[in-house]
Coordinates of C-alpha atoms in Angstrom, one line a residue:
M747 CA 48.9 -143.3 -56.1
A748 CA 52.3 -142.6 -55.9
P749 CA 53.6 -141.2 -59.7
N750 CA 54.7 -143.9 -61.1
A751 CA 51.9 -146.7 -60.1
P752 CA 49.7 -147.5 -63.0
S753 CA 46.1 -148.7 -62.2
P754 CA 44.8 -151.6 -61.2
M755 CA 43.8 -152.3 -64.9
E756 CA 46.7 -151.6 -66.5
I757 CA 48.8 -154.1 -63.9
E758 CA 46.6 -156.6 -64.7
S759 CA 47.0 -155.8 -68.9
M760 CA 50.4 -154.5 -69.1
N761 CA 52.2 -156.4 -66.0
D762 CA 51.9 -159.8 -66.0
A763 CA 53.9 -160.3 -69.8
A764 CA 56.8 -158.0 -69.0
I765 CA 57.0 -159.6 -65.4
E766 CA 57.1 -163.2 -67.4
Q767 CA 60.5 -162.2 -69.6
V768 CA 62.1 -159.9 -66.9
R769 CA 61.4 -163.4 -64.4
Q770 CA 62.9 -165.4 -67.8
Q771 CA 66.3 -163.6 -67.7
V772 CA 67.6 -163.7 -64.5
S773 CA 65.5 -167.2 -63.4
D774 CA 69.1 -168.0 -63.0
I775 CA 70.5 -165.4 -60.5
I776 CA 66.9 -165.0 -58.5
D777 CA 66.2 -166.1 -55.1
P778 CA 62.6 -167.5 -54.8
R779 CA 61.9 -165.0 -51.4
Y780 CA 62.6 -161.7 -53.8
D781 CA 61.3 -163.0 -56.5
T782 CA 58.1 -161.6 -56.0
K783 CA 54.8 -159.9 -58.7
W784 CA 56.0 -156.4 -56.8
N785 CA 59.2 -156.8 -56.6
M786 CA 59.2 -157.0 -60.9
I787 CA 57.3 -154.2 -60.6
R788 CA 59.5 -151.9 -58.7
W789 CA 61.8 -152.6 -61.4
L790 CA 59.5 -152.0 -64.2
Q791 CA 58.1 -148.6 -63.3
S792 CA 61.8 -147.0 -62.5
V793 CA 62.4 -147.0 -66.2
D794 CA 59.0 -146.5 -67.9
Y795 CA 58.4 -150.4 -68.1
N796 CA 61.8 -150.9 -70.5
I797 CA 62.8 -154.7 -70.3
P798 CA 66.1 -154.6 -71.5
K799 CA 67.1 -151.9 -68.8
T800 CA 64.5 -153.3 -66.5
V801 CA 67.0 -157.1 -66.8
H802 CA 70.4 -154.8 -66.4
L803 CA 69.9 -153.2 -63.8
L804 CA 68.0 -155.6 -61.7
K805 CA 70.6 -158.4 -62.4
K806 CA 73.7 -156.3 -60.8
H807 CA 71.1 -155.8 -57.8
L808 CA 71.2 -159.7 -58.1
K809 CA 74.3 -160.3 -58.1
W810 CA 75.3 -158.2 -55.2
R811 CA 72.5 -159.7 -52.9
K812 CA 73.5 -163.4 -53.7
D813 CA 76.8 -162.2 -52.6
R814 CA 75.8 -160.0 -50.0
R815 CA 74.2 -162.9 -48.3
L816 CA 70.6 -160.4 -48.5
D817 CA 67.9 -163.1 -49.3
E818 CA 69.3 -165.4 -45.8
P819 CA 68.2 -164.4 -42.3
E820 CA 69.3 -161.3 -41.6
S821 CA 71.7 -163.0 -39.5
Q822 CA 73.3 -164.7 -42.0
S823 CA 73.4 -160.9 -44.1
L824 CA 77.3 -159.9 -44.6
L825 CA 76.3 -156.1 -43.8
Q826 CA 78.2 -154.9 -41.9
F827 CA 77.6 -152.9 -38.9
S828 CA 77.6 -149.9 -37.5
D829 CA 77.1 -149.1 -33.0
A830 CA 76.8 -145.8 -34.5
R831 CA 74.7 -145.5 -36.7
R832 CA 72.3 -148.1 -35.0
K833 CA 71.6 -146.5 -31.4
H834 CA 72.7 -142.9 -32.2
A835 CA 71.6 -142.3 -35.4
P836 CA 68.7 -144.9 -35.6
I837 CA 65.9 -144.5 -38.4
D838 CA 62.0 -146.0 -36.8
I839 CA 59.6 -147.6 -38.9
I840 CA 56.4 -147.3 -37.5
G841 CA 53.6 -147.5 -40.2
P842 CA 51.6 -149.2 -41.7
Q843 CA 48.5 -147.0 -42.5
R844 CA 45.3 -147.8 -44.8
V845 CA 44.6 -146.1 -48.3
E846 CA 43.5 -146.3 -51.6
G847 CA 45.3 -148.3 -54.0
G848 CA 47.8 -149.8 -51.3
D849 CA 49.5 -150.0 -47.4
R850 CA 51.8 -147.2 -46.8
L851 CA 54.7 -148.0 -44.4
V852 CA 55.7 -144.7 -41.9
V853 CA 59.3 -144.2 -42.2
V854 CA 60.6 -142.0 -39.3
D855 CA 64.6 -140.2 -39.6
R856 CA 65.6 -137.3 -37.0
A857 CA 68.2 -136.2 -39.1
G858 CA 67.9 -132.9 -37.4
R859 CA 69.5 -134.8 -34.4
I860 CA 71.8 -136.2 -35.3
D861 CA 75.4 -135.5 -34.0
V862 CA 76.5 -135.6 -37.9
A863 CA 80.1 -134.5 -36.8
G864 CA 80.5 -137.3 -34.3
L865 CA 79.7 -139.7 -36.9
M866 CA 81.6 -139.2 -39.2
K867 CA 84.4 -139.3 -36.8
A868 CA 82.9 -142.9 -36.0
V869 CA 82.0 -144.4 -38.8
Q870 CA 84.1 -146.0 -41.7
P871 CA 82.2 -145.2 -45.6
T872 CA 81.9 -148.6 -46.0
E873 CA 79.3 -149.3 -43.1
Y874 CA 77.8 -146.1 -42.7
L875 CA 75.4 -147.0 -46.0
H876 CA 75.7 -151.4 -44.8
E877 CA 73.5 -149.8 -42.0
M878 CA 71.1 -147.6 -43.9
F879 CA 71.4 -151.1 -46.7
R880 CA 70.0 -152.5 -43.8
T881 CA 67.1 -149.9 -42.0
F882 CA 66.3 -150.6 -46.3
E883 CA 65.7 -154.1 -46.4
E884 CA 63.6 -153.7 -43.2
I885 CA 61.8 -151.9 -45.1
Q886 CA 61.2 -154.2 -48.1
R887 CA 60.7 -157.7 -45.9
R888 CA 57.8 -155.3 -43.9
L889 CA 56.6 -154.3 -47.6
M890 CA 56.7 -157.8 -48.7
K891 CA 55.0 -158.8 -46.3
V892 CA 53.9 -157.8 -43.0
C893 CA 54.0 -155.1 -40.9
T894 CA 53.9 -154.6 -37.3
Y895 CA 52.8 -157.0 -34.2
A896 CA 50.2 -154.4 -34.0
S897 CA 49.2 -154.2 -38.0
V898 CA 49.1 -157.9 -37.0
L899 CA 46.3 -158.0 -34.7
N900 CA 44.8 -154.9 -36.7
G901 CA 44.7 -157.0 -39.6
V902 CA 46.3 -155.2 -41.5
R903 CA 48.7 -156.6 -43.6
M904 CA 51.2 -156.0 -46.8
E905 CA 51.5 -156.8 -50.9
A906 CA 51.6 -160.7 -49.8
E907 CA 48.2 -160.5 -48.6
T908 CA 46.8 -157.3 -50.0
G909 CA 47.4 -158.1 -53.6
V910 CA 48.2 -154.0 -54.3
Q911 CA 51.9 -152.5 -54.2
C912 CA 52.7 -150.9 -51.0
Y913 CA 55.0 -147.9 -50.7
M914 CA 56.4 -146.5 -47.7
H915 CA 55.9 -142.3 -46.3
Y916 CA 59.7 -140.9 -45.5
I917 CA 59.5 -138.0 -42.8
F918 CA 62.5 -136.2 -43.0
D919 CA 62.2 -133.5 -39.8
L920 CA 65.2 -131.7 -39.5
E921 CA 64.3 -129.8 -36.2
G922 CA 68.0 -129.1 -34.1
L923 CA 70.1 -128.6 -37.5
H924 CA 73.3 -126.1 -37.0
F925 CA 75.3 -124.9 -40.4
D926 CA 78.5 -125.0 -40.1
P927 CA 82.0 -125.2 -42.0
T928 CA 81.2 -128.8 -42.3
L929 CA 77.6 -129.4 -43.5
L930 CA 77.8 -128.9 -46.9
G931 CA 80.5 -131.3 -47.3
V932 CA 78.7 -134.3 -45.0
V933 CA 75.8 -133.4 -47.5
N934 CA 77.3 -133.4 -50.7
G935 CA 79.5 -136.7 -49.7
P936 CA 78.2 -139.6 -47.6
F937 CA 74.7 -138.3 -47.0
R938 CA 74.4 -137.8 -51.1
V939 CA 76.6 -141.1 -52.0
S940 CA 73.8 -143.0 -49.5
W941 CA 70.9 -141.9 -51.2
Q942 CA 72.4 -142.2 -54.6
L943 CA 73.2 -146.0 -53.7
V944 CA 70.0 -147.2 -51.7
G945 CA 68.1 -145.3 -55.4
Q946 CA 70.0 -147.6 -57.2
H947 CA 68.5 -151.1 -55.2
Y948 CA 65.3 -150.2 -53.3
R949 CA 63.7 -149.3 -56.3
E950 CA 59.7 -147.1 -56.5
F951 CA 59.5 -147.6 -52.5
I952 CA 58.8 -144.0 -51.8
D953 CA 55.4 -142.2 -52.1
K954 CA 56.0 -139.3 -50.1
F955 CA 59.4 -138.2 -49.2
I956 CA 58.2 -135.1 -46.7
V957 CA 60.7 -132.5 -45.3
I958 CA 60.0 -130.8 -42.5
N959 CA 61.4 -128.5 -39.8
S960 CA 63.3 -126.8 -42.8
P961 CA 65.9 -125.0 -41.4
S962 CA 66.0 -121.1 -43.2
Y963 CA 69.2 -122.2 -45.5
I964 CA 67.6 -124.8 -47.0
N965 CA 68.1 -122.8 -49.8
V966 CA 71.6 -123.6 -49.6
L967 CA 71.7 -127.6 -48.8
W968 CA 69.1 -128.1 -51.6
S969 CA 71.1 -126.3 -54.2
A970 CA 74.0 -128.4 -53.5
L971 CA 72.1 -131.8 -53.7
S972 CA 69.4 -131.5 -56.1
P973 CA 71.6 -131.9 -58.8
F974 CA 71.5 -135.2 -58.2
I975 CA 68.1 -135.9 -58.0
P976 CA 65.8 -136.7 -60.7
E977 CA 63.3 -135.4 -62.0
Q978 CA 61.1 -138.4 -61.1
S979 CA 62.4 -138.9 -57.4
K980 CA 61.8 -134.6 -57.3
Q981 CA 58.4 -134.6 -57.8
R982 CA 57.8 -137.5 -54.7
I983 CA 59.2 -134.3 -52.4
V984 CA 57.0 -132.8 -50.4
F985 CA 58.9 -129.2 -48.1
A986 CA 56.3 -128.9 -45.7
G987 CA 56.1 -125.3 -44.1
S988 CA 55.3 -123.3 -41.0
N989 CA 51.8 -125.4 -40.5
W990 CA 53.9 -129.0 -41.0
K991 CA 51.5 -130.4 -38.7
E992 CA 48.4 -129.9 -41.0
E993 CA 50.5 -130.7 -44.3
L994 CA 51.8 -134.6 -42.5
L995 CA 48.0 -135.2 -41.1
E996 CA 47.2 -134.6 -44.6
I997 CA 49.1 -136.7 -46.0
V998 CA 49.8 -139.8 -43.2
D999 CA 46.9 -141.1 -40.6
K1000 CA 47.5 -139.4 -37.7
E1001 CA 47.1 -143.6 -35.9
C1002 CA 50.0 -143.8 -37.9
L1003 CA 51.8 -140.6 -36.1
P1004 CA 54.3 -140.3 -32.6
E1005 CA 52.4 -137.8 -30.5
R1006 CA 55.6 -135.1 -31.4
Y1007 CA 54.7 -135.0 -35.1
G1008 CA 50.2 -134.9 -34.4
G1009 CA 49.4 -138.7 -33.9
T1010 CA 48.9 -140.5 -31.3
I1011 CA 51.4 -143.4 -30.5
P1012 CA 53.2 -142.4 -27.7
D1013 CA 56.8 -141.3 -28.6
D1014 CA 58.7 -142.9 -26.5
K1015 CA 56.5 -146.3 -27.7
C1016 CA 58.1 -146.0 -31.1
L1017 CA 60.4 -143.7 -30.9
Q1018 CA 64.4 -143.6 -30.2
A1019 CA 67.0 -141.6 -28.7
V1020 CA 68.6 -139.3 -31.0
G1021 CA 72.2 -137.9 -28.9
P1022 CA 75.9 -137.2 -29.6
I1023 CA 78.4 -140.1 -29.9
P1024 CA 80.0 -140.0 -27.5
K1025 CA 84.5 -139.8 -28.2
A1026 CA 84.9 -143.4 -27.0
M1027 CA 83.3 -144.8 -30.1
Y1028 CA 85.5 -142.5 -32.8
W1029 CA 87.0 -144.9 -34.8
K1030 CA 90.7 -146.2 -34.3
L1031 CA 93.1 -148.5 -36.5
P1032 CA 92.2 -152.0 -35.0
A1033 CA 95.0 -154.0 -34.1
S1034 CA 94.5 -156.4 -36.6
Y1035 CA 94.0 -153.7 -39.8
P1036 CA 97.1 -152.3 -41.2
T1037 CA 99.0 -149.2 -40.3
M1038 CA 98.3 -146.3 -43.4
E1039 CA 102.3 -146.5 -44.6
Q1040 CA 101.5 -149.8 -45.8
L1041 CA 98.8 -148.6 -48.5
H1042 CA 99.7 -147.9 -51.5
K1043 CA 99.3 -144.2 -53.1
I1044 CA 97.7 -144.9 -55.8
S1045 CA 97.1 -141.1 -57.4
V1046 CA 94.1 -140.6 -60.3
S1047 CA 94.2 -137.5 -62.6
A1048 CA 90.7 -135.6 -63.1
S1049 CA 87.8 -136.9 -64.8
K1050 CA 90.8 -140.2 -65.2
H1051 CA 90.7 -143.4 -64.1
R1052 CA 93.3 -146.2 -62.8
M1053 CA 93.1 -149.6 -62.8
L1054 CA 94.5 -152.5 -60.6
V1055 CA 95.0 -155.9 -61.7
Y1056 CA 94.6 -158.9 -59.3
K1057 CA 96.1 -162.6 -59.7
V1058 CA 93.5 -165.0 -57.8
D1059 CA 94.3 -168.8 -58.0
K1060 CA 91.2 -170.0 -55.9
P1061 CA 88.0 -170.5 -56.0
D1062 CA 86.5 -168.9 -53.4
T1063 CA 89.2 -166.9 -52.4
E1064 CA 88.1 -164.5 -49.6
L1065 CA 89.8 -160.7 -50.0
L1066 CA 89.4 -158.1 -47.5
M1067 CA 89.9 -154.2 -49.0
Y1068 CA 91.5 -151.8 -46.6
S1069 CA 91.6 -148.1 -48.2
H1070 CA 90.9 -144.8 -47.1
N1071 CA 90.3 -141.1 -49.5
E1072 CA 90.3 -138.0 -48.6
N1073 CA 88.3 -137.2 -52.0
D1074 CA 85.6 -138.7 -53.9
I1075 CA 86.6 -141.7 -55.7
T1076 CA 84.5 -143.9 -57.7
I1077 CA 85.9 -148.1 -57.4
T1078 CA 84.0 -150.6 -59.9
L1079 CA 85.4 -154.5 -59.5
Y1080 CA 85.9 -156.6 -62.8
Y1081 CA 86.6 -160.2 -63.9
S1082 CA 88.0 -161.7 -66.3
K1083 CA 89.9 -165.6 -66.8
D1084 CA 92.3 -163.7 -69.5
R1085 CA 94.9 -160.8 -67.4
N1086 CA 94.9 -158.9 -71.2
S1087 CA 90.9 -158.7 -71.9
S1088 CA 89.6 -155.1 -72.9
E1089 CA 87.4 -153.5 -70.0
N1090 CA 84.1 -153.8 -72.3
D1091 CA 85.3 -157.8 -72.0
L1092 CA 85.5 -157.2 -68.6
E1093 CA 82.5 -158.9 -66.6
L1094 CA 81.3 -156.7 -63.6
A1095 CA 82.3 -158.5 -60.1
V1096 CA 80.9 -155.2 -58.6
A1097 CA 79.5 -152.8 -59.8
P1098 CA 80.5 -149.2 -59.2
I1099 CA 80.7 -147.5 -55.7
P1100 CA 81.2 -143.5 -55.2
K1101 CA 83.4 -143.6 -52.1
C1102 CA 83.6 -140.2 -50.1
G1103 CA 86.3 -138.9 -48.3
L1104 CA 86.0 -139.9 -44.0
P1105 CA 89.0 -139.8 -41.3
A1106 CA 88.3 -143.8 -41.1
M1107 CA 90.3 -146.4 -42.6
D1108 CA 87.3 -148.2 -45.2
L1109 CA 87.4 -152.5 -45.5
F1110 CA 85.5 -153.8 -48.1
D1111 CA 85.4 -157.8 -48.0
Y1112 CA 84.6 -159.8 -51.1
N1113 CA 84.7 -164.0 -51.9
C1114 CA 86.3 -164.2 -54.7
E1115 CA 84.2 -166.7 -56.3
F1116 CA 86.1 -168.1 -59.3
P1117 CA 89.6 -168.2 -60.5
G1118 CA 91.0 -166.1 -62.4
Y1119 CA 91.9 -162.0 -62.9
Y1120 CA 90.5 -159.5 -60.5
F1121 CA 90.4 -155.2 -62.4
V1122 CA 89.6 -151.9 -59.5
K1123 CA 88.4 -149.6 -61.5
L1124 CA 89.0 -146.1 -59.8
A1125 CA 88.1 -143.6 -61.5
N1126 CA 87.9 -139.4 -60.0
E1127 CA 85.5 -138.4 -61.7
S1128 CA 83.5 -136.0 -59.1
S1129 CA 87.1 -134.2 -60.5
W1130 CA 88.0 -130.9 -62.9
L1131 CA 91.1 -129.9 -61.9
L1132 CA 92.9 -131.9 -59.4
P1133 CA 94.1 -135.3 -58.8
S1134 CA 93.1 -137.6 -56.6
A1135 CA 94.5 -140.0 -53.8
Y1136 CA 93.5 -143.7 -53.1
R1137 CA 95.6 -145.8 -50.6
M1138 CA 94.2 -149.8 -51.0
I1139 CA 96.1 -152.7 -49.4
V1140 CA 94.6 -156.1 -50.7
I1141 CA 94.2 -159.2 -48.0
E1142 CA 94.2 -162.5 -48.3
K1143 CA 92.0 -163.6 -45.7
E1144 CA 92.8 -167.1 -45.4
S1145 CA 97.1 -166.7 -45.4
G1146 CA 96.5 -163.4 -44.2
K1147 CA 99.6 -162.2 -46.7
E1148 CA 99.0 -159.4 -49.0
L1149 CA 97.5 -159.4 -52.7
E1150 CA 99.4 -157.7 -54.6
P1151 CA 98.8 -156.2 -58.9
M1152 CA 100.1 -157.3 -60.6
N1153 CA 101.4 -153.7 -62.3
L1154 CA 102.1 -152.7 -58.8
N1155 CA 105.5 -151.3 -60.5
E1156 CA 103.6 -148.2 -62.9
K1157 CA 104.8 -145.0 -62.2
W1158 CA 101.7 -144.1 -61.0
I1159 CA 101.8 -146.5 -57.4
K1160 CA 103.5 -145.0 -55.1
K1161 CA 104.3 -148.6 -52.7
G1162 CA 103.5 -148.6 -49.0
Q1163 CA 106.2 -150.0 -46.3
K1164 CA 106.2 -153.3 -45.7
S1165 CA 105.2 -154.6 -42.5
K1166 CA 108.0 -155.2 -39.8
K1167 CA 108.2 -159.0 -39.2
K1168 CA 107.5 -159.7 -35.6

């Protein structure tokens, strides 16, 4: 049983009332397709059954699901795609296996074989994150409903029919990982940020996170990551030793493992190829994007934040936010009908998103459901000493024209170049 999973008797006695309280308070925003007993329990478990905190966090998540259309058919999702990530750094969903206390999906991430340097040159920050979200959305669908076609034939179904909470075993294979000067930056940047955001949105999914083929310098990587991992999550991480196949088979049935991991499933039936990313896939500025010189440069002092204010006149105005940052920064979007609202009175539109520096210009799209004022908060939280520069421009998708911030003349903003008229 996963560390926070209550016994069946405890579930029956304490969860029904808690679930009903949460449901009542999120009924205005939750999609019926997401509204399952076990999804509710996951959120409750993640905060030790604190109902007010569950409601607060779940509402943020549900708004994010609605904005990105995650409860619609996958083809209608507004998550971005990354061919480089999908084709050259795939994550394989294999399971499930039957265990006492619920089924387990088996997920394999061959991270050690990924062309990390190439991937960082090929992806935009948002699409990198969104591919992770796409993977976890598929994991969630399988946990909630039915797993693979083979599992249907074998009668193995998950939460929808078993009536038991299900989890996954995540195999993190570091075979082939080579240390280079950029590795710590990647671990402490895109890797950390992506897993932090996955942890915010996909709670109580992992039973065991099993690290195999660890390099000799794993302690260096762990020292960089461990401060950001909650103690509760650390309990689920297993660092397998040199006899990792034996250790793995103590956790996962061999019928649910590829042959390379001591299982019986042919590798070519369940594992996608992981290989170098061709230079042709490296990110290049699309003709439809603004140039870097057109982006406004916002200076954010260490441990401080800046607030940009935008006025939107029409409902359902879609904005395209182009940005670039070389250092870590956190971006949050708020809304208000009143230009002069204090920060405490602003309505959260997009929860804080940590953004690490990557070579590519990023694109984040957002649909402004209501007319009014939108506040973009840029926080330099990770630095105690040095300022950070964030470059950004906002374009109205329909008109193709820039939506300038109302406070563009602030001294901490260096205006970008105007585009040349054709």
